[in-house]
Every structure is written in C-alpha cells, then in structure tokens.
C-alpha cells in the first residue's frame, strides 16, 4: 500500500519504535532489527506510516492525535471493512493487527501488509501505452462491479451502515451543511439543486458496500500487469446505493481536465473507453437490465462535491484554510455548482 512518498515523520506525529515493535512482535513475525518508521505524504486525514523490519515492510494507519469529532477518523471501522472484504477474496491489503488502546501509538491504529504496485494519478499521463490504459480501466470497472455484487450479510457487514434511503439522507445532510454556512454565500445553481434533489423520491433503493471515494488514485495497480492489486482508503465506506457509488466514480467522464476529469480529452486516441462503453461494462458485470436514473445519481454526487467545496470556501473566507490548494478549490465552487445543475438538467430537471 502507498499513500504518496514516505518521508520523515512530521512533528507531532511521532511513534515510539520500541513500544510499537514490542506490540507487533506479539502478532507478526519480525526480524531482530529495530523498526524503521517513516510517514507517507498522503493520508492527511488518518496519518499513515511505512514501518520496516529487516526486509519486511508494513503499513500502519492511526487516528490523528488531539481532540476529534465523534465518529471521525474511525480507523477501526476501516480495518473491519478491509478484513471482511479480504476474507471474501476482494483485493485489499491484508490486516495483520488492530490496537484499540492508545498506550502503544497514542491513538487507535491498525497494521496491514504493504502492497507493492503502481499509484496512478492521471491515467492520460501516468500510463504510457493506450493498451495499458484500456486494460486498467477494464480492471477498475470490474473491481467496482465486484464490490457492489458482494452479499453484505454473507460477508458479515450487514450492520456496517443503514439499509435504504442513502441518497435522501446524504442530500439532507449536505443541504444542511450548505445552507448553514452563510459566510460562504448562496448560489443560484445550488439552490436549484437543493429543491430538485428533494423531489427525487422515486429512485430505486438498493444496498451494498460502497467505497465512497472510488477513483484511480485510490487503487494500487500490479507492478507489471494491468490489474488492481488492492483498493485502499476505505475511510468513507459504508452501506449505500451501489449506483450512487458508481456515479461518483463516473464523474471522471463529466468533469473537465482542470477539475481532475477526462471531459474534453480524445479518449479514443489515448485508449480510454468511452463513458457509454464503461457504463455498459458495469451493467453487464452487475447483471442489470438497465441503470435507472444514472444521471440523477451523477447530479447528486456533483451536488455533494460542490457542497464540500462550498465548505472549503467558507473556511477560506474565515481565514481557517489559507493554503493555495484550499483557495484554488474555493475559487472552483461556482463552476462546480454550474456543472452539477447541468447534470440535473440532463436528468430532466
């Protein structure tokens, strides 16, 4: 597993190598060498570390130090879903140990295997051959379809979240967040979306395990083959509507390049399947006759995305988020809201 490059441990995030080694030695076969610990540059929400013992490498993921909101940064929940999925044969890093007490690392954590492979941020540039892009997209599609086809009760995750009503609950949540942040301001496109989504009560209602942030940079690809070696970053996973999860993933086709999407690129030339072909592959793999209301699910996801950026915009205005990246995101909010409303119109708003 990888979450960017592993560098020195950031101040305030240090681990006691001796205490950690003693804990790991009781659960994992270690060499006699002391642990070498570095921190991945990603994993900002839940700090993630590279831990090496001799020639064996592990990954440790922990709650951040300091006061936390109730239910936030639940790494034990991540460990649970990954353990259950791994037992079901789904490609995730193998969980090797879980610690609920703060005595070892200061906060709860888990240790998993390190999966060797490739992390792709932009498939158009990070994958060199059109044939590799085509095969990677097919593997990505197959992996998400496989996740959504798992029986939640059979794999022991029937209580991992609420059954049914996912889109309605999420719409209500992000509507409250958007409307409560007065300093970030209101937006006509967002207001239209709020009203329109509130009337989408005729959607199909299904429940599966959903990843919540399934995109190519949350996959580890096999080092030499166009296969998914592991799916990582399960922090947003829950029980939800599989088509909402797929539509979030599908946003890559409808967002422009400067917002991290593929819209405007010559997909045929670079070997990436068209959106229509990608949707059809998912439909066939999940055994569906059709994918009803897919445009509604895309509009919902773009609304949620815009609402998150609206929150960042509010923090920038209040001076609580001053990084250039946050400011850039805040400036993108009006365009995201416009694109989200365009998806609603495409769905028949």
mmCIF file of C-alpha atoms in Angstrom:
data_model
loop_
_atom_site.group_PDB
_atom_site.id
_atom_site.type_symbol
_atom_site.label_atom_id
_atom_site.label_comp_id
_atom_site.label_asym_id
_atom_site.label_seq_id
_atom_site.Cartn_x
_atom_site.Cartn_y
_atom_site.Cartn_z
ATOM 1 C CA UNK A 1 0.000 0.000 0.000
ATOM 2 C CA UNK A 2 1.143 3.510 -0.681
ATOM 3 C CA UNK A 3 -0.203 6.959 0.085
ATOM 4 C CA UNK A 4 2.393 9.015 -1.720
ATOM 5 C CA UNK A 5 6.098 9.041 -0.877
ATOM 6 C CA UNK A 6 7.259 8.012 2.607
ATOM 7 C CA UNK A 7 9.431 10.712 4.170
ATOM 8 C CA UNK A 8 10.368 11.797 7.668
ATOM 9 C CA UNK A 9 7.706 11.706 10.362
ATOM 10 C CA UNK A 10 6.030 15.100 10.737
ATOM 11 C CA UNK A 11 6.338 16.892 14.109
ATOM 12 C CA UNK A 12 3.569 15.855 16.461
ATOM 13 C CA UNK A 13 3.021 12.518 14.683
ATOM 14 C CA UNK A 14 5.968 10.574 16.075
ATOM 15 C CA UNK A 15 5.698 6.912 17.129
ATOM 16 C CA UNK A 16 7.751 5.116 19.792
ATOM 17 C CA UNK A 17 9.578 2.485 17.750
ATOM 18 C CA UNK A 18 10.448 0.292 20.740
ATOM 19 C CA UNK A 19 6.891 0.173 22.121
ATOM 20 C CA UNK A 20 5.462 -0.418 18.658
ATOM 21 C CA UNK A 21 7.944 -3.200 17.942
ATOM 22 C CA UNK A 22 7.050 -4.974 21.174
ATOM 23 C CA UNK A 23 3.361 -4.846 20.229
ATOM 24 C CA UNK A 24 3.971 -6.025 16.660
ATOM 25 C CA UNK A 25 6.293 -8.846 17.728
ATOM 26 C CA UNK A 26 3.452 -10.473 19.631
ATOM 27 C CA UNK A 27 1.359 -10.657 16.449
ATOM 28 C CA UNK A 28 3.686 -10.594 13.435
ATOM 29 C CA UNK A 29 6.893 -12.419 12.544
ATOM 30 C CA UNK A 30 9.590 -9.731 12.748
ATOM 31 C CA UNK A 31 13.342 -9.708 12.274
ATOM 32 C CA UNK A 32 15.658 -8.781 15.145
ATOM 33 C CA UNK A 33 16.322 -5.378 13.584
ATOM 34 C CA UNK A 34 14.829 -2.233 15.104
ATOM 35 C CA UNK A 35 11.881 -0.709 13.282
ATOM 36 C CA UNK A 36 12.482 1.976 10.684
ATOM 37 C CA UNK A 37 9.470 4.318 10.585
ATOM 38 C CA UNK A 38 8.636 6.973 8.022
ATOM 39 C CA UNK A 39 5.388 8.766 7.185
ATOM 40 C CA UNK A 40 3.572 8.798 3.870
ATOM 41 C CA UNK A 41 2.950 12.218 2.357
ATOM 42 C CA UNK A 42 -0.701 11.279 1.770
ATOM 43 C CA UNK A 43 -3.070 10.073 4.453
ATOM 44 C CA UNK A 44 -3.608 13.565 5.824
ATOM 45 C CA UNK A 45 -6.913 12.610 7.456
ATOM 46 C CA UNK A 46 -5.601 9.465 9.127
ATOM 47 C CA UNK A 47 -1.790 9.536 9.435
ATOM 48 C CA UNK A 48 -0.226 6.626 7.565
ATOM 49 C CA UNK A 49 3.265 5.226 8.147
ATOM 50 C CA UNK A 50 5.748 2.917 6.443
ATOM 51 C CA UNK A 51 7.177 0.513 9.027
ATOM 52 C CA UNK A 52 10.140 -1.685 8.068
ATOM 53 C CA UNK A 53 11.564 -4.623 9.986
ATOM 54 C CA UNK A 54 14.515 -6.116 8.155
ATOM 55 C CA UNK A 55 13.308 -6.884 4.647
ATOM 56 C CA UNK A 56 9.602 -6.848 5.608
ATOM 57 C CA UNK A 57 7.533 -3.705 5.097
ATOM 58 C CA UNK A 58 4.221 -2.902 6.768
ATOM 59 C CA UNK A 59 1.796 -0.001 6.727
ATOM 60 C CA UNK A 60 0.353 1.479 9.919
ATOM 61 C CA UNK A 61 -2.695 3.741 9.860
ATOM 62 C CA UNK A 62 -3.823 5.550 13.006
ATOM 63 C CA UNK A 63 -6.242 8.132 14.275
ATOM 64 C CA UNK A 64 -4.656 11.601 14.372
ATOM 65 C CA UNK A 65 -3.661 12.951 17.779
ATOM 66 C CA UNK A 66 -5.739 15.571 19.587
ATOM 67 C CA UNK A 67 -9.469 16.122 20.105
ATOM 68 C CA UNK A 68 -11.668 14.569 17.388
ATOM 69 C CA UNK A 69 -15.303 14.851 16.400
ATOM 70 C CA UNK A 70 -17.395 11.872 17.445
ATOM 71 C CA UNK A 71 -17.260 9.195 14.767
ATOM 72 C CA UNK A 72 -14.499 10.916 12.783
ATOM 73 C CA UNK A 73 -11.245 9.208 11.768
ATOM 74 C CA UNK A 74 -12.538 5.752 12.692
ATOM 75 C CA UNK A 75 -9.592 3.629 11.620
ATOM 76 C CA UNK A 76 -11.024 0.602 13.408
ATOM 77 C CA UNK A 77 -14.007 0.805 11.085
ATOM 78 C CA UNK A 78 -11.621 0.833 8.116
ATOM 79 C CA UNK A 79 -9.866 -2.229 9.496
ATOM 80 C CA UNK A 80 -13.177 -4.012 9.917
ATOM 81 C CA UNK A 81 -14.371 -3.494 6.350
ATOM 82 C CA UNK A 82 -10.991 -4.348 4.853
ATOM 83 C CA UNK A 83 -10.779 -7.502 6.978
ATOM 84 C CA UNK A 84 -14.239 -8.644 5.878
ATOM 85 C CA UNK A 85 -13.569 -7.847 2.217
ATOM 86 C CA UNK A 86 -10.213 -9.585 2.316
ATOM 87 C CA UNK A 87 -11.832 -12.706 3.760
ATOM 88 C CA UNK A 88 -14.283 -12.582 0.839
ATOM 89 C CA UNK A 89 -11.410 -12.538 -1.658
ATOM 90 C CA UNK A 90 -11.717 -8.867 -2.597
ATOM 91 C CA UNK A 91 -8.389 -7.109 -3.330
ATOM 92 C CA UNK A 92 -7.440 -5.132 -0.211
ATOM 93 C CA UNK A 93 -4.273 -5.099 1.892
ATOM 94 C CA UNK A 94 -4.321 -7.877 4.499
ATOM 95 C CA UNK A 95 -4.989 -6.672 8.043
ATOM 96 C CA UNK A 96 -2.277 -8.004 10.390
ATOM 97 C CA UNK A 97 -3.222 -6.441 13.703
ATOM 98 C CA UNK A 98 -5.562 -3.924 15.328
ATOM 99 C CA UNK A 99 -4.949 -1.908 18.509
ATOM 100 C CA UNK A 100 -7.861 -0.095 20.122
ATOM 101 C CA UNK A 101 -5.956 1.299 23.107
ATOM 102 C CA UNK A 102 -3.825 4.482 23.000
ATOM 103 C CA UNK A 103 -0.936 3.043 25.027
ATOM 104 C CA UNK A 104 1.110 1.884 22.032
ATOM 105 C CA UNK A 105 0.848 4.695 19.475
ATOM 106 C CA UNK A 106 -1.110 7.397 21.314
ATOM 107 C CA UNK A 107 -4.277 6.626 19.362
ATOM 108 C CA UNK A 108 -6.030 3.552 17.958
ATOM 109 C CA UNK A 109 -4.361 2.064 14.883
ATOM 110 C CA UNK A 110 -4.071 -0.962 12.655
ATOM 111 C CA UNK A 111 -1.207 -2.594 10.776
ATOM 112 C CA UNK A 112 -1.612 -4.068 7.302
ATOM 113 C CA UNK A 113 0.575 -5.631 4.682
ATOM 114 C CA UNK A 114 2.462 -3.401 2.275
ATOM 115 C CA UNK A 115 1.237 -3.992 -1.276
ATOM 116 C CA UNK A 116 3.811 -3.364 -3.983
ATOM 117 C CA UNK A 117 2.479 -1.683 -7.076
ATOM 118 C CA UNK A 118 1.762 1.480 -9.005
ATOM 119 C CA UNK A 119 -0.274 4.511 -7.951
ATOM 120 C CA UNK A 120 -1.763 6.389 -10.912
ATOM 121 C CA UNK A 121 -2.903 9.993 -10.511
ATOM 122 C CA UNK A 122 -3.646 10.891 -14.133
ATOM 123 C CA UNK A 123 -4.238 7.916 -16.432
ATOM 124 C CA UNK A 124 -3.673 10.041 -19.516
ATOM 125 C CA UNK A 125 -0.091 10.830 -18.484
ATOM 126 C CA UNK A 126 0.934 8.266 -15.824
ATOM 127 C CA UNK A 127 0.059 5.286 -18.034
ATOM 128 C CA UNK A 128 2.139 5.334 -21.186
ATOM 129 C CA UNK A 129 0.512 2.839 -23.561
ATOM 130 C CA UNK A 130 -3.086 3.048 -24.817
ATOM 131 C CA UNK A 131 -3.374 -0.718 -24.361
ATOM 132 C CA UNK A 132 -2.404 -0.361 -20.685
ATOM 133 C CA UNK A 133 -4.965 2.415 -20.159
ATOM 134 C CA UNK A 134 -7.686 0.319 -21.755
ATOM 135 C CA UNK A 135 -6.832 -2.699 -19.606
ATOM 136 C CA UNK A 136 -6.552 -0.672 -16.396
ATOM 137 C CA UNK A 137 -9.971 0.908 -16.957
ATOM 138 C CA UNK A 138 -11.445 -2.532 -17.552
ATOM 139 C CA UNK A 139 -9.868 -3.830 -14.336
ATOM 140 C CA UNK A 140 -11.085 -0.788 -12.422
ATOM 141 C CA UNK A 141 -14.615 -1.288 -13.726
ATOM 142 C CA UNK A 142 -14.553 -4.993 -12.847
ATOM 143 C CA UNK A 143 -13.307 -4.276 -9.329
ATOM 144 C CA UNK A 144 -16.093 -1.831 -8.502
ATOM 145 C CA UNK A 145 -18.720 -4.141 -10.015
ATOM 146 C CA UNK A 146 -17.366 -6.961 -7.870
ATOM 147 C CA UNK A 147 -17.603 -4.837 -4.717
ATOM 148 C CA UNK A 148 -21.225 -3.968 -5.435
ATOM 149 C CA UNK A 149 -22.089 -7.609 -6.092
ATOM 150 C CA UNK A 150 -20.998 -8.853 -2.657
ATOM 151 C CA UNK A 151 -23.722 -10.045 -0.278
ATOM 152 C CA UNK A 152 -23.366 -7.750 2.749
ATOM 153 C CA UNK A 153 -24.941 -10.271 5.116
ATOM 154 C CA UNK A 154 -22.834 -13.168 3.884
ATOM 155 C CA UNK A 155 -19.561 -11.275 4.431
ATOM 156 C CA UNK A 156 -20.563 -10.054 7.897
ATOM 157 C CA UNK A 157 -21.188 -6.409 7.050
ATOM 158 C CA UNK A 158 -24.979 -6.313 7.301
ATOM 159 C CA UNK A 159 -24.701 -3.795 10.146
ATOM 160 C CA UNK A 160 -21.984 -1.656 8.561
ATOM 161 C CA UNK A 161 -24.470 1.151 7.804
ATOM 162 C CA UNK A 162 -28.138 1.884 7.295
ATOM 163 C CA UNK A 163 -30.119 -0.017 4.688
ATOM 164 C CA UNK A 164 -32.025 2.079 2.143
ATOM 165 C CA UNK A 165 -32.604 5.813 1.778
ATOM 166 C CA UNK A 166 -28.935 6.616 1.122
ATOM 167 C CA UNK A 167 -29.403 9.432 -1.402
ATOM 168 C CA UNK A 168 -32.170 11.108 0.601
ATOM 169 C CA UNK A 169 -30.085 11.061 3.803
ATOM 170 C CA UNK A 170 -26.979 12.354 2.075
ATOM 171 C CA UNK A 171 -28.912 15.062 0.240
ATOM 172 C CA UNK A 172 -30.414 16.275 3.522
ATOM 173 C CA UNK A 173 -27.012 16.253 5.216
ATOM 174 C CA UNK A 174 -25.222 18.265 2.540
ATOM 175 C CA UNK A 175 -28.176 20.630 2.139
ATOM 176 C CA UNK A 176 -27.896 21.480 5.852
ATOM 177 C CA UNK A 177 -24.155 21.972 5.541
ATOM 178 C CA UNK A 178 -24.532 24.220 2.513
ATOM 179 C CA UNK A 179 -27.338 26.353 3.932
ATOM 180 C CA UNK A 180 -25.706 26.737 7.351
ATOM 181 C CA UNK A 181 -22.521 28.336 6.011
ATOM 182 C CA UNK A 182 -23.793 31.855 5.453
ATOM 183 C CA UNK A 183 -20.333 33.369 5.060
ATOM 184 C CA UNK A 184 -19.631 31.204 2.023
ATOM 185 C CA UNK A 185 -22.769 32.613 0.417
ATOM 186 C CA UNK A 186 -25.650 31.141 -1.515
ATOM 187 C CA UNK A 187 -25.531 30.130 -5.152
ATOM 188 C CA UNK A 188 -28.464 30.007 -7.578
ATOM 189 C CA UNK A 189 -27.401 26.693 -9.110
ATOM 190 C CA UNK A 190 -27.005 25.099 -5.670
ATOM 191 C CA UNK A 191 -30.384 26.408 -4.544
ATOM 192 C CA UNK A 192 -31.982 24.877 -7.629
ATOM 193 C CA UNK A 193 -30.263 21.575 -6.912
ATOM 194 C CA UNK A 194 -31.467 21.568 -3.307
ATOM 195 C CA UNK A 195 -35.072 21.944 -4.437
ATOM 196 C CA UNK A 196 -34.741 19.447 -7.281
ATOM 197 C CA UNK A 197 -32.972 16.714 -5.310
ATOM 198 C CA UNK A 198 -35.536 16.976 -2.529
ATOM 199 C CA UNK A 199 -38.177 15.737 -5.006
ATOM 200 C CA UNK A 200 -36.163 12.716 -6.231
ATOM 201 C CA UNK A 201 -38.083 10.240 -4.098
ATOM 202 C CA UNK A 202 -38.762 7.780 -6.916
ATOM 203 C CA UNK A 203 -35.209 6.422 -7.136
ATOM 204 C CA UNK A 204 -34.555 2.719 -6.907
ATOM 205 C CA UNK A 205 -33.416 1.684 -3.443
ATOM 206 C CA UNK A 206 -30.583 -0.829 -3.117
ATOM 207 C CA UNK A 207 -27.902 -1.511 -0.547
ATOM 208 C CA UNK A 208 -24.346 -2.752 -0.966
ATOM 209 C CA UNK A 209 -20.938 -1.999 0.471
ATOM 210 C CA UNK A 210 -19.796 1.244 -1.147
ATOM 211 C CA UNK A 211 -16.282 2.641 -1.136
ATOM 212 C CA UNK A 212 -17.331 6.291 -1.122
ATOM 213 C CA UNK A 213 -14.221 7.570 -2.902
ATOM 214 C CA UNK A 214 -13.519 5.041 -5.635
ATOM 215 C CA UNK A 215 -11.109 6.606 -8.099
ATOM 216 C CA UNK A 216 -7.953 5.526 -9.827
ATOM 217 C CA UNK A 217 -5.537 7.062 -7.285
ATOM 218 C CA UNK A 218 -7.153 5.000 -4.507
ATOM 219 C CA UNK A 219 -6.052 1.828 -6.266
ATOM 220 C CA UNK A 220 -2.714 0.046 -6.211
ATOM 221 C CA UNK A 221 -2.066 -1.467 -9.623
ATOM 222 C CA UNK A 222 0.040 -4.568 -10.108
ATOM 223 C CA UNK A 223 3.680 -3.531 -10.768
ATOM 224 C CA UNK A 224 3.860 -5.216 -14.177
ATOM 225 C CA UNK A 225 0.277 -6.025 -15.143
ATOM 226 C CA UNK A 226 -2.887 -4.042 -15.763
ATOM 227 C CA UNK A 227 -4.634 -5.439 -12.702
ATOM 228 C CA UNK A 228 -5.874 -3.987 -9.424
ATOM 229 C CA UNK A 229 -3.647 -5.337 -6.666
ATOM 230 C CA UNK A 230 -5.521 -3.545 -3.871
ATOM 231 C CA UNK A 231 -8.156 -0.916 -3.191
ATOM 232 C CA UNK A 232 -7.142 1.492 -0.415
ATOM 233 C CA UNK A 233 -8.538 4.397 1.633
ATOM 234 C CA UNK A 234 -11.821 2.999 2.975
ATOM 235 C CA UNK A 235 -12.473 5.920 5.322
ATOM 236 C CA UNK A 236 -15.725 6.917 3.561
ATOM 237 C CA UNK A 237 -17.016 3.384 3.060
ATOM 238 C CA UNK A 238 -20.454 2.385 4.345
ATOM 239 C CA UNK A 239 -23.611 0.658 3.224
ATOM 240 C CA UNK A 240 -25.238 2.682 0.474
ATOM 241 C CA UNK A 241 -26.667 2.684 -3.004
ATOM 242 C CA UNK A 242 -24.298 0.986 -5.461
ATOM 243 C CA UNK A 243 -25.362 3.242 -8.338
ATOM 244 C CA UNK A 244 -24.536 6.314 -6.250
ATOM 245 C CA UNK A 245 -21.059 4.858 -5.700
ATOM 246 C CA UNK A 246 -20.675 4.063 -9.398
ATOM 247 C CA UNK A 247 -21.937 7.538 -10.385
ATOM 248 C CA UNK A 248 -19.332 9.153 -8.117
ATOM 249 C CA UNK A 249 -16.695 7.158 -9.973
ATOM 250 C CA UNK A 250 -18.303 8.077 -13.304
ATOM 251 C CA UNK A 251 -17.899 11.817 -12.621
ATOM 252 C CA UNK A 252 -14.416 11.498 -14.103
ATOM 253 C CA UNK A 253 -16.036 11.451 -17.551
ATOM 254 C CA UNK A 254 -18.046 14.618 -16.945
ATOM 255 C CA UNK A 255 -15.569 16.860 -15.158
ATOM 256 C CA UNK A 256 -13.118 18.900 -17.251
ATOM 257 C CA UNK A 257 -9.392 18.238 -17.131
ATOM 258 C CA UNK A 258 -8.655 21.233 -14.898
ATOM 259 C CA UNK A 259 -11.028 19.772 -12.293
ATOM 260 C CA UNK A 260 -9.402 16.346 -12.450
ATOM 261 C CA UNK A 261 -11.685 14.791 -15.077
ATOM 262 C CA UNK A 262 -11.500 13.446 -18.601
ATOM 263 C CA UNK A 263 -14.029 15.668 -20.377
ATOM 264 C CA UNK A 264 -12.513 17.225 -23.480
ATOM 265 C CA UNK A 265 -9.815 14.614 -23.960
ATOM 266 C CA UNK A 266 -9.682 12.445 -27.083
ATOM 267 C CA UNK A 267 -10.395 9.196 -25.261
ATOM 268 C CA UNK A 268 -10.190 7.019 -28.357
ATOM 269 C CA UNK A 269 -6.702 8.297 -29.166
ATOM 270 C CA UNK A 270 -5.358 7.595 -25.684
ATOM 271 C CA UNK A 271 -7.057 4.229 -25.261
ATOM 272 C CA UNK A 272 -9.625 5.076 -22.599
ATOM 273 C CA UNK A 273 -13.112 3.601 -23.164
ATOM 274 C CA UNK A 274 -15.997 5.961 -23.802
ATOM 275 C CA UNK A 275 -18.420 6.665 -20.989
ATOM 276 C CA UNK A 276 -21.130 4.683 -22.789
ATOM 277 C CA UNK A 277 -18.867 1.625 -23.106
ATOM 278 C CA UNK A 278 -17.737 1.956 -19.483
ATOM 279 C CA UNK A 279 -21.332 2.124 -18.230
ATOM 280 C CA UNK A 280 -22.297 -0.866 -20.367
ATOM 281 C CA UNK A 281 -19.402 -2.919 -18.991
ATOM 282 C CA UNK A 282 -20.544 -2.195 -15.431
ATOM 283 C CA UNK A 283 -24.147 -3.026 -16.318
ATOM 284 C CA UNK A 284 -23.179 -6.386 -17.753
ATOM 285 C CA UNK A 285 -20.893 -7.230 -14.856
ATOM 286 C CA UNK A 286 -23.571 -6.484 -12.275
ATOM 287 C CA UNK A 287 -26.250 -8.396 -14.202
ATOM 288 C CA UNK A 288 -28.566 -5.427 -14.593
ATOM 289 C CA UNK A 289 -31.144 -4.901 -17.295
ATOM 290 C CA UNK A 290 -30.551 -1.140 -17.049
ATOM 291 C CA UNK A 291 -29.021 1.556 -14.836
ATOM 292 C CA UNK A 292 -32.085 3.670 -13.972
ATOM 293 C CA UNK A 293 -31.648 7.330 -13.048
ATOM 294 C CA UNK A 294 -27.874 7.248 -13.546
ATOM 295 C CA UNK A 295 -27.860 10.965 -14.447
ATOM 296 C CA UNK A 296 -29.716 11.708 -11.205
ATOM 297 C CA UNK A 297 -27.045 9.869 -9.251
ATOM 298 C CA UNK A 298 -24.313 11.828 -11.064
ATOM 299 C CA UNK A 299 -26.104 15.117 -10.318
ATOM 300 C CA UNK A 300 -26.385 14.096 -6.651
ATOM 301 C CA UNK A 301 -22.659 13.357 -6.464
ATOM 302 C CA UNK A 302 -21.734 16.641 -8.127
ATOM 303 C CA UNK A 303 -24.015 18.452 -5.681
ATOM 304 C CA UNK A 304 -22.270 16.738 -2.771
ATOM 305 C CA UNK A 305 -18.866 17.557 -4.288
ATOM 306 C CA UNK A 306 -19.864 21.206 -4.731
ATOM 307 C CA UNK A 307 -21.188 21.332 -1.153
ATOM 308 C CA UNK A 308 -17.843 20.078 0.153
ATOM 309 C CA UNK A 309 -16.024 22.770 -1.840
ATOM 310 C CA UNK A 310 -18.544 25.331 -0.557
ATOM 311 C CA UNK A 311 -17.438 24.379 2.961
ATOM 312 C CA UNK A 312 -13.804 24.932 1.984
ATOM 313 C CA UNK A 313 -14.810 28.302 0.530
ATOM 314 C CA UNK A 314 -16.305 29.254 3.893
ATOM 315 C CA UNK A 315 -13.139 28.275 5.752
ATOM 316 C CA UNK A 316 -11.020 30.313 3.322
ATOM 317 C CA UNK A 317 -13.232 33.357 3.873
ATOM 318 C CA UNK A 318 -12.974 32.930 7.658
ATOM 319 C CA UNK A 319 -9.202 32.525 7.433
ATOM 320 C CA UNK A 320 -9.213 28.916 8.638
ATOM 321 C CA UNK A 321 -7.871 27.486 5.381
ATOM 322 C CA UNK A 322 -5.094 29.563 3.911
ATOM 323 C CA UNK A 323 -3.205 27.078 1.736
ATOM 324 C CA UNK A 324 -3.030 27.842 -2.003
ATOM 325 C CA UNK A 325 -4.728 24.498 -2.675
ATOM 326 C CA UNK A 326 -7.703 25.435 -0.476
ATOM 327 C CA UNK A 327 -8.014 28.833 -2.125
ATOM 328 C CA UNK A 328 -7.884 27.267 -5.569
ATOM 329 C CA UNK A 329 -10.631 24.834 -4.591
ATOM 330 C CA UNK A 330 -12.750 27.650 -3.187
ATOM 331 C CA UNK A 331 -12.488 29.539 -6.469
ATOM 332 C CA UNK A 332 -13.774 26.448 -8.292
ATOM 333 C CA UNK A 333 -17.062 26.356 -6.371
ATOM 334 C CA UNK A 334 -19.227 28.380 -8.809
ATOM 335 C CA UNK A 335 -18.106 26.242 -11.752
ATOM 336 C CA UNK A 336 -18.779 23.022 -9.847
ATOM 337 C CA UNK A 337 -22.254 24.236 -8.885
ATOM 338 C CA UNK A 338 -22.955 25.112 -12.515
ATOM 339 C CA UNK A 339 -21.770 21.706 -13.709
ATOM 340 C CA UNK A 340 -23.889 19.988 -11.062
ATOM 341 C CA UNK A 341 -27.025 21.824 -12.155
ATOM 342 C CA UNK A 342 -26.205 20.937 -15.773
ATOM 343 C CA UNK A 343 -26.249 17.270 -14.731
ATOM 344 C CA UNK A 344 -29.673 17.763 -13.155
ATOM 345 C CA UNK A 345 -30.929 19.296 -16.388
ATOM 346 C CA UNK A 346 -29.511 16.350 -18.292
ATOM 347 C CA UNK A 347 -31.523 14.117 -15.963
ATOM 348 C CA UNK A 348 -34.688 16.041 -16.805
ATOM 349 C CA UNK A 349 -34.804 18.878 -14.273
#
